[in-house]
Short mmCIF file of C-alpha atoms in Angstrom, two decimals:
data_model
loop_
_atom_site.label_atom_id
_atom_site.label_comp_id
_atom_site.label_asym_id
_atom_site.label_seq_id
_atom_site.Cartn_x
_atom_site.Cartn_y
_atom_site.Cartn_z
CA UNK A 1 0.00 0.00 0.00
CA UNK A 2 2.93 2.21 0.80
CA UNK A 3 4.64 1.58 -2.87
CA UNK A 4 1.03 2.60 -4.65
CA UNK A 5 1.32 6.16 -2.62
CA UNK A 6 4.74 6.67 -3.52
CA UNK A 7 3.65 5.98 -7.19
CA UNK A 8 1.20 8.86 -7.26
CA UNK A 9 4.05 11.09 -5.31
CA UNK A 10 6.15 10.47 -8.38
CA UNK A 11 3.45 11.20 -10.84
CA UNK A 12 2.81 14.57 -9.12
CA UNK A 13 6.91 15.52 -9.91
CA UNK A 14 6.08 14.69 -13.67
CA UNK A 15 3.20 17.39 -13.52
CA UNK A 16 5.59 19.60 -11.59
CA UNK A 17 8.18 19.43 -13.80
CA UNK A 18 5.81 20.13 -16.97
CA UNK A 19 4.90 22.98 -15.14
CA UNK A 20 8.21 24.30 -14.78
CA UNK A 21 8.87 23.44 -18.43
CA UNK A 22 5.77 25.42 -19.18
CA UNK A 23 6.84 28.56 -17.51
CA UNK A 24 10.65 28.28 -18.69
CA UNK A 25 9.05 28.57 -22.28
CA UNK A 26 6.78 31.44 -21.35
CA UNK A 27 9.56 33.65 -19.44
CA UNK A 28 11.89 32.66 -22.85
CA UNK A 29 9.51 33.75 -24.84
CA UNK A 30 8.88 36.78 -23.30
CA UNK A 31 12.56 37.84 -23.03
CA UNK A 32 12.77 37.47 -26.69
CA UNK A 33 9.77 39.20 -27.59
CA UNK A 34 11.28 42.11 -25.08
CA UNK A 35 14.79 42.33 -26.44
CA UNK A 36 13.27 42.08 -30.15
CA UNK A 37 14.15 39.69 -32.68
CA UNK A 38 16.91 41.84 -34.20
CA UNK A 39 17.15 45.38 -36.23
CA UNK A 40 16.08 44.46 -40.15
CA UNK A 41 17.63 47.81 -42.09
CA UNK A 42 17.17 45.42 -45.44
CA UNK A 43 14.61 47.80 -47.20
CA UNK A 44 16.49 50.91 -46.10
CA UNK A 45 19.72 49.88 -47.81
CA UNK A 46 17.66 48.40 -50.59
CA UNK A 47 16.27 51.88 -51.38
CA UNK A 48 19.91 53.01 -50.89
CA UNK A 49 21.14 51.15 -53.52
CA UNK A 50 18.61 51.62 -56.06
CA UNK A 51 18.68 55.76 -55.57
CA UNK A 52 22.53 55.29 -55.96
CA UNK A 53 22.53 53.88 -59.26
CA UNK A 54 19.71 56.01 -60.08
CA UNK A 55 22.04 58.92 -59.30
CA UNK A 56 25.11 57.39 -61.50
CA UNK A 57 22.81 57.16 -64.31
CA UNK A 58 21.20 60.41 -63.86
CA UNK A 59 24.95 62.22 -63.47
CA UNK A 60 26.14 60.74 -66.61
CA UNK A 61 28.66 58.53 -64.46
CA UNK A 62 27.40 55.43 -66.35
CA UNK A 63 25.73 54.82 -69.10
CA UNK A 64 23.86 50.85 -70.54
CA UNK A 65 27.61 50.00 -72.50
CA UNK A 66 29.18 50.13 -68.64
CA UNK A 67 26.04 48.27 -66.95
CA UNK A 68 26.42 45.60 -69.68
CA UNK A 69 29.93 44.96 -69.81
CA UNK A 70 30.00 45.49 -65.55
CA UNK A 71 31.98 48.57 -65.78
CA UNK A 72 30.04 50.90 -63.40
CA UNK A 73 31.49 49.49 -60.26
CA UNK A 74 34.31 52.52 -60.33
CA UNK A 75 32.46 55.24 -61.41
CA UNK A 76 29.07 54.60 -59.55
CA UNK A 77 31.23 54.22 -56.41
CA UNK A 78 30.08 50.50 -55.47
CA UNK A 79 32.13 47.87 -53.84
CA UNK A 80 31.56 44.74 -56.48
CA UNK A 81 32.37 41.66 -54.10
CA UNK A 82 29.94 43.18 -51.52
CA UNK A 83 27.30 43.88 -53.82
CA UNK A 84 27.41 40.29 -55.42
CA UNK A 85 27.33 38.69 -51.94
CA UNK A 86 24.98 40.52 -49.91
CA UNK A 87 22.62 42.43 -52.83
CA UNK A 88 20.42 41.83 -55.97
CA UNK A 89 20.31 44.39 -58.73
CA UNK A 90 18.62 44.35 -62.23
CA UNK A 91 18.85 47.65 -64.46
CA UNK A 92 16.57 47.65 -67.51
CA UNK A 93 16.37 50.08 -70.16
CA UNK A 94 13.32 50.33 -71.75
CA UNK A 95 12.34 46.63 -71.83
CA UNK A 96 15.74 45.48 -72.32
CA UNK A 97 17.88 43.90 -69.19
CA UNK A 98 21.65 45.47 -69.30
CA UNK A 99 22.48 44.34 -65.80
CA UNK A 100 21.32 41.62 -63.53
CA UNK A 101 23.39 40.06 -60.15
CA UNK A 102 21.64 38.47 -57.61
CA UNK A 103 18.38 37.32 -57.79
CA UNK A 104 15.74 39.76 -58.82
CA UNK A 105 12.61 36.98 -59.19
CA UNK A 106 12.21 36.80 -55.58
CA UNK A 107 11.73 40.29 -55.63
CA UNK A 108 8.26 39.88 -57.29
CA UNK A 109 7.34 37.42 -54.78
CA UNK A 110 4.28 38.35 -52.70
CA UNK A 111 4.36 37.42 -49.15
CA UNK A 112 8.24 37.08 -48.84
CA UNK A 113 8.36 40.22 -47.09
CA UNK A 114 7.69 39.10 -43.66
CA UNK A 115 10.60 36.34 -44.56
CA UNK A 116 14.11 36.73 -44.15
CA UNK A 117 15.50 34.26 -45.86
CA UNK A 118 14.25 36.66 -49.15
CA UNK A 119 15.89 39.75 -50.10
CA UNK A 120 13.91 42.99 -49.03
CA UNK A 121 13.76 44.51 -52.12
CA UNK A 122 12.80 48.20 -53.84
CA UNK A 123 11.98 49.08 -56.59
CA UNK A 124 11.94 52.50 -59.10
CA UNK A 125 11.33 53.64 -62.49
CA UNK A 126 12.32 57.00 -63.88
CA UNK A 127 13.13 58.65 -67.15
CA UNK A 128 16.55 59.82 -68.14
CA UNK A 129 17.23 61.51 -71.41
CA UNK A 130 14.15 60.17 -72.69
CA UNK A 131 14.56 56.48 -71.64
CA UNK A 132 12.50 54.87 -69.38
CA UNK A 133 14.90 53.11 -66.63
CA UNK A 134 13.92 50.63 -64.75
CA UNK A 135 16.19 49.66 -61.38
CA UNK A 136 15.14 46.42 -59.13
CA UNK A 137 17.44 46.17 -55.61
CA UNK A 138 17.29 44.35 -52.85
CA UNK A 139 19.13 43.62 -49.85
CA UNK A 140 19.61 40.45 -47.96
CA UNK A 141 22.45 41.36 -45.44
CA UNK A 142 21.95 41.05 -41.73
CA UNK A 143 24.00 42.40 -38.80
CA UNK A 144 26.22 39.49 -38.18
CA UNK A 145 27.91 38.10 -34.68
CA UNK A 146 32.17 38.13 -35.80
CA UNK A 147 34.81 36.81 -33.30
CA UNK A 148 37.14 39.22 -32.12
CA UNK B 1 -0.25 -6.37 20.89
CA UNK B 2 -0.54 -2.44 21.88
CA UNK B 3 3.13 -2.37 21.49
CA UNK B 4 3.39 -3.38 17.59
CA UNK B 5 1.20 -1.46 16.55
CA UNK B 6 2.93 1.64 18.52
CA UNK B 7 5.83 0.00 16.46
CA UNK B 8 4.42 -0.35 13.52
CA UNK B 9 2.89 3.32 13.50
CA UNK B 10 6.09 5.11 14.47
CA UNK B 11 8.02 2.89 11.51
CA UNK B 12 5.21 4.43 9.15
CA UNK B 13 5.54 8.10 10.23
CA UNK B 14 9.31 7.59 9.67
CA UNK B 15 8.96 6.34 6.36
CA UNK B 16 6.59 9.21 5.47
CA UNK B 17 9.07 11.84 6.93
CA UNK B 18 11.93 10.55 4.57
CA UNK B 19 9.50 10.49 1.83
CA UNK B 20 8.89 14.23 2.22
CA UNK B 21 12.61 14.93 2.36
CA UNK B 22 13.41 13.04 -0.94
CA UNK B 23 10.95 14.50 -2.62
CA UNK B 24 11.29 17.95 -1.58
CA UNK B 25 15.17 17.70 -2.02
CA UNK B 26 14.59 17.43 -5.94
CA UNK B 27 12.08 19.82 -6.41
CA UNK B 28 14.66 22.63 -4.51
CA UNK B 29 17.45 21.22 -7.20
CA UNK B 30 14.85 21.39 -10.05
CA UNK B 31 13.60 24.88 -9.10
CA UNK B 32 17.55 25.73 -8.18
CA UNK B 33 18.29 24.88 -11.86
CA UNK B 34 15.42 26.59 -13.40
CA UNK B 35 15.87 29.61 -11.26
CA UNK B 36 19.53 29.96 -12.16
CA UNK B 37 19.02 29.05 -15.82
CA UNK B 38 16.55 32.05 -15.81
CA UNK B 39 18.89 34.56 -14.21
CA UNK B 40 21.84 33.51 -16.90
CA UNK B 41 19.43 34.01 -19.75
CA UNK B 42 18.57 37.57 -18.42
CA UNK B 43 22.17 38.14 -17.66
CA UNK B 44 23.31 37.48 -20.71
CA UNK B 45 21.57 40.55 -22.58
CA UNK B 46 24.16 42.49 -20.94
CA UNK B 47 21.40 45.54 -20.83
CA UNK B 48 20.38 44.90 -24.49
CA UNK B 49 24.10 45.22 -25.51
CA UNK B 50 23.08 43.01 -29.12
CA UNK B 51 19.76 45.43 -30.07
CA UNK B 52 22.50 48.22 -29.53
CA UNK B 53 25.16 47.41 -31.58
CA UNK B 54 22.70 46.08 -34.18
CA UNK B 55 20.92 49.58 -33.82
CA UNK B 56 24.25 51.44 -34.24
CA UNK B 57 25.72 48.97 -36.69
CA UNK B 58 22.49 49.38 -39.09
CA UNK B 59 22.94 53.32 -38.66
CA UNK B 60 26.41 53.75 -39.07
CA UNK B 61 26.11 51.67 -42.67
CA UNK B 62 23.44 53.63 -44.18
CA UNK B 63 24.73 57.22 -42.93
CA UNK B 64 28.10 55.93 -44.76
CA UNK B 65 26.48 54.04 -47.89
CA UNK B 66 24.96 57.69 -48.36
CA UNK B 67 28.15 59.57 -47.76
CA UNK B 68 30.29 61.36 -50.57
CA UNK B 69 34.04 61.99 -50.72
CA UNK B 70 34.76 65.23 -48.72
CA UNK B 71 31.87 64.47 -45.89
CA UNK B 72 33.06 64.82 -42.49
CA UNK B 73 30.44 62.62 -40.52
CA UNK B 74 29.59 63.21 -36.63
CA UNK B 75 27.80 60.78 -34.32
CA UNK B 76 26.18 61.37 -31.42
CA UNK B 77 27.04 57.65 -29.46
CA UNK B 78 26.50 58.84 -26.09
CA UNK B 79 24.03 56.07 -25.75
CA UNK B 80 26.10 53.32 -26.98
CA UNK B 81 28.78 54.80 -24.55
CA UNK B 82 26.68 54.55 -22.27
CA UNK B 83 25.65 51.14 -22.84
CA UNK B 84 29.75 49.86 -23.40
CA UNK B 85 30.62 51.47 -20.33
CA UNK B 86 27.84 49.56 -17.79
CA UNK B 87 29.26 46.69 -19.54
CA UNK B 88 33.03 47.70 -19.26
CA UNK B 89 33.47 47.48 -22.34
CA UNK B 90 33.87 51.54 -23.28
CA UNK B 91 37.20 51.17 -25.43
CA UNK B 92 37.99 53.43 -28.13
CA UNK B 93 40.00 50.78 -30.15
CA UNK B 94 37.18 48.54 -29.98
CA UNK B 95 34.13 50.41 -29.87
CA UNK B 96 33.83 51.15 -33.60
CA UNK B 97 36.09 49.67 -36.03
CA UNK B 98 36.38 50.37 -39.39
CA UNK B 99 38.18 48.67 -42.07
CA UNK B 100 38.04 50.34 -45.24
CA UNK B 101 39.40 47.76 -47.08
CA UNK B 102 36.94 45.13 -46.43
CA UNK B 103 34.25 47.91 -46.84
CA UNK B 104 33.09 46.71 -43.23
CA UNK B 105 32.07 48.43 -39.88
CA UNK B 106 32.27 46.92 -36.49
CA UNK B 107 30.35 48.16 -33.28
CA UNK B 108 31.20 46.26 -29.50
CA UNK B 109 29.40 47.86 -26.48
CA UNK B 110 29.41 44.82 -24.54
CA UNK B 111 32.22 42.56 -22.62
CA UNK B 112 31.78 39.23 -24.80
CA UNK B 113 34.42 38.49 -27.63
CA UNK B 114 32.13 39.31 -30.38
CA UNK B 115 31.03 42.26 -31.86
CA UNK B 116 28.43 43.16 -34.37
CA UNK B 117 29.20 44.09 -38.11
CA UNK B 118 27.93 44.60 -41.25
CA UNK B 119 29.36 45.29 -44.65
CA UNK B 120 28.33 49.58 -47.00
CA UNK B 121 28.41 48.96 -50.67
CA UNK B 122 29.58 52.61 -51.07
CA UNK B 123 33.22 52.12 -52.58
CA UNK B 124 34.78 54.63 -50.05
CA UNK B 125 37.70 55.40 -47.87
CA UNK B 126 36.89 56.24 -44.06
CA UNK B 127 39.50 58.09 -42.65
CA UNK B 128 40.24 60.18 -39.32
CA UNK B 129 37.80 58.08 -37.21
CA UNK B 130 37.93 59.75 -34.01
CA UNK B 131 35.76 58.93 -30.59
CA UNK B 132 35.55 62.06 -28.32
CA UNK B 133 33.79 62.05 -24.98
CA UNK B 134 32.58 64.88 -22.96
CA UNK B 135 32.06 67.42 -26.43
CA UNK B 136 29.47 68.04 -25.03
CA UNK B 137 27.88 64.21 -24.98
CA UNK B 138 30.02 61.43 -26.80
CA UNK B 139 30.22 61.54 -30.33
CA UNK B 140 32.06 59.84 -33.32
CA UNK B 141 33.69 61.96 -36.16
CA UNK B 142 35.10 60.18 -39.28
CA UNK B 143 36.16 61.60 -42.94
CA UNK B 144 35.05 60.30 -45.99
CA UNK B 145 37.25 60.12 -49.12
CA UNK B 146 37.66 58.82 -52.68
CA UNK B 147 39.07 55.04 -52.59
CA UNK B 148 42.02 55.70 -54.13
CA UNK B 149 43.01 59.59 -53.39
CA UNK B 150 44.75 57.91 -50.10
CA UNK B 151 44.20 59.31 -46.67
CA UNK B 152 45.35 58.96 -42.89
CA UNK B 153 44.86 55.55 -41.28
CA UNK B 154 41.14 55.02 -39.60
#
């Protein structure tokens, strides 16, 4: 008789530690939720981008020969290797496409914007010299944890 | 007769007592665990030291990605100052680092061995970075220059 009232004593420690488990997950939770899942600049440096290619093609800096043969790095004052590895940019003029990097189809995606694992991405259409221009960009990079 | 069963009750109560003491021995370690588990995992924000530097870190990228050469830049970081120093970790070497090179910025306001950093696409030279306290407030000053036109080290 003694064993069958320890075995409900133990059951009770089950429920007590599902309890605990249960309130470890809330007061988790809520730390997160204070601290904030993280600062997302993506669109913000998206827009960036776009208005400063806008601005290279507007000055005369550039022109479609240097978008098509990727010689606007220079003169446009981007950093290639960064904008290859962290950005998406597609340049159109008129209908045709004279630069692409990245990918720009996940830009027309709708719904990816609540997901990070998709670029944020901007988009803007002007007209230079009487050409319609067209510039897609989008950013993916995060604020990243580096040793040291 | 009487005497058994005075025998056989105390043996009972015993039992019952040790019972009570086992089991209320591992719910103090289970609530010792959880309680100290919890205090690490608020410990560990250091006073929001991450949201910070990712705050700063975002800032300091677009105010440079929309810099051109000849821009002298000025900060106000009094709050990230004030965050590095409540975590000892108020270093002018280490607060902001920039590496021009690598087109990358680095922010560290709190005592761990990482720091936050992110990369401006704007092909520029940062030069002259400079961390002065008590202006008034602390801010950050840093030049901006063409890539190759050369400068002093940042």
């Amino acid at each position: 008789m003694n064993k069958r009232a320890s075995l409900g004593e133990q059951s009770m420690g089950v429920v007590f530690i599902f309890f605990l488990a249960l309130i470890s997950i809330g007061i988790a939770g809520g730390i997160y939720v204070f601290y904030g899942s993280g600062v997302d600049a993506r669109a913000i440096d998206a827009q960036q981008l776009a208005a400063q290619v806008r601005e290279c093609i507007e000055s005369g800096a550039a022109n479609s020969q240097m978008f098509q043969t990727e010689l606007f790095f220079e003169p446009c004052r981007l950093e290639e290797n960064i904008l290859s590895e962290y950005y998406t940019l597609q340049v159109k003029e008129g209908a045709q496409k004279i630069y692409s990097i990245g990918n720009p189809e996940a830009c027309r995606f709708t719904g990816t914007s609540e997901n990070t694992a998709f670029p944020r991405c901007t988009g803007i259409t002007f007209i230079h010299t009487g050409t319609q221009y067209e510039i897609i960009a989008g950013s993916s990079q995060k604020p990243r944890k580096v040793s040291g | 007769m009487n005497s058994l069963l005075r025998e056989a009750i105390l043996k009972n109560s015993m039992n019952k007592q040790g019972s009570i003491f086992y089991d209320s021995a591992i719910y103090l370690v289970l609530l010792a665990f959880f309680a100290g588990g919890l205090f690490a995992l608020i410990g560990m924000q250091e006073g929001g030291a991450a949201i910070w530097e990712q705050y700063y870190i975002s800032q300091i990228v677009r105010v440079v990605n929309a810099a051109q050469p000849g821009d002298t830049i000025v900060l106000d970081m009094q709050k990230a100052s004030e965050i590095a120093a409540k975590n000892d970790a108020l270093n002018k070497e280490t607060l902001i680092i920039f590496s021009s090179v690598e087109h990358e910025v680095c922010v560290k306001l709190s005592s761990s061995t990482k720091k936050t950093c992110m990369f401006y696409f704007n092909d520029v030279l940062v030069t002259d970075v400079h961390f002065a306290q008590g202006v008034p407030g602390n801010v950050l000053s840093f030049n901006v220059r063409e890539f190759n036109s050369g400068g002093t080290n940042e």
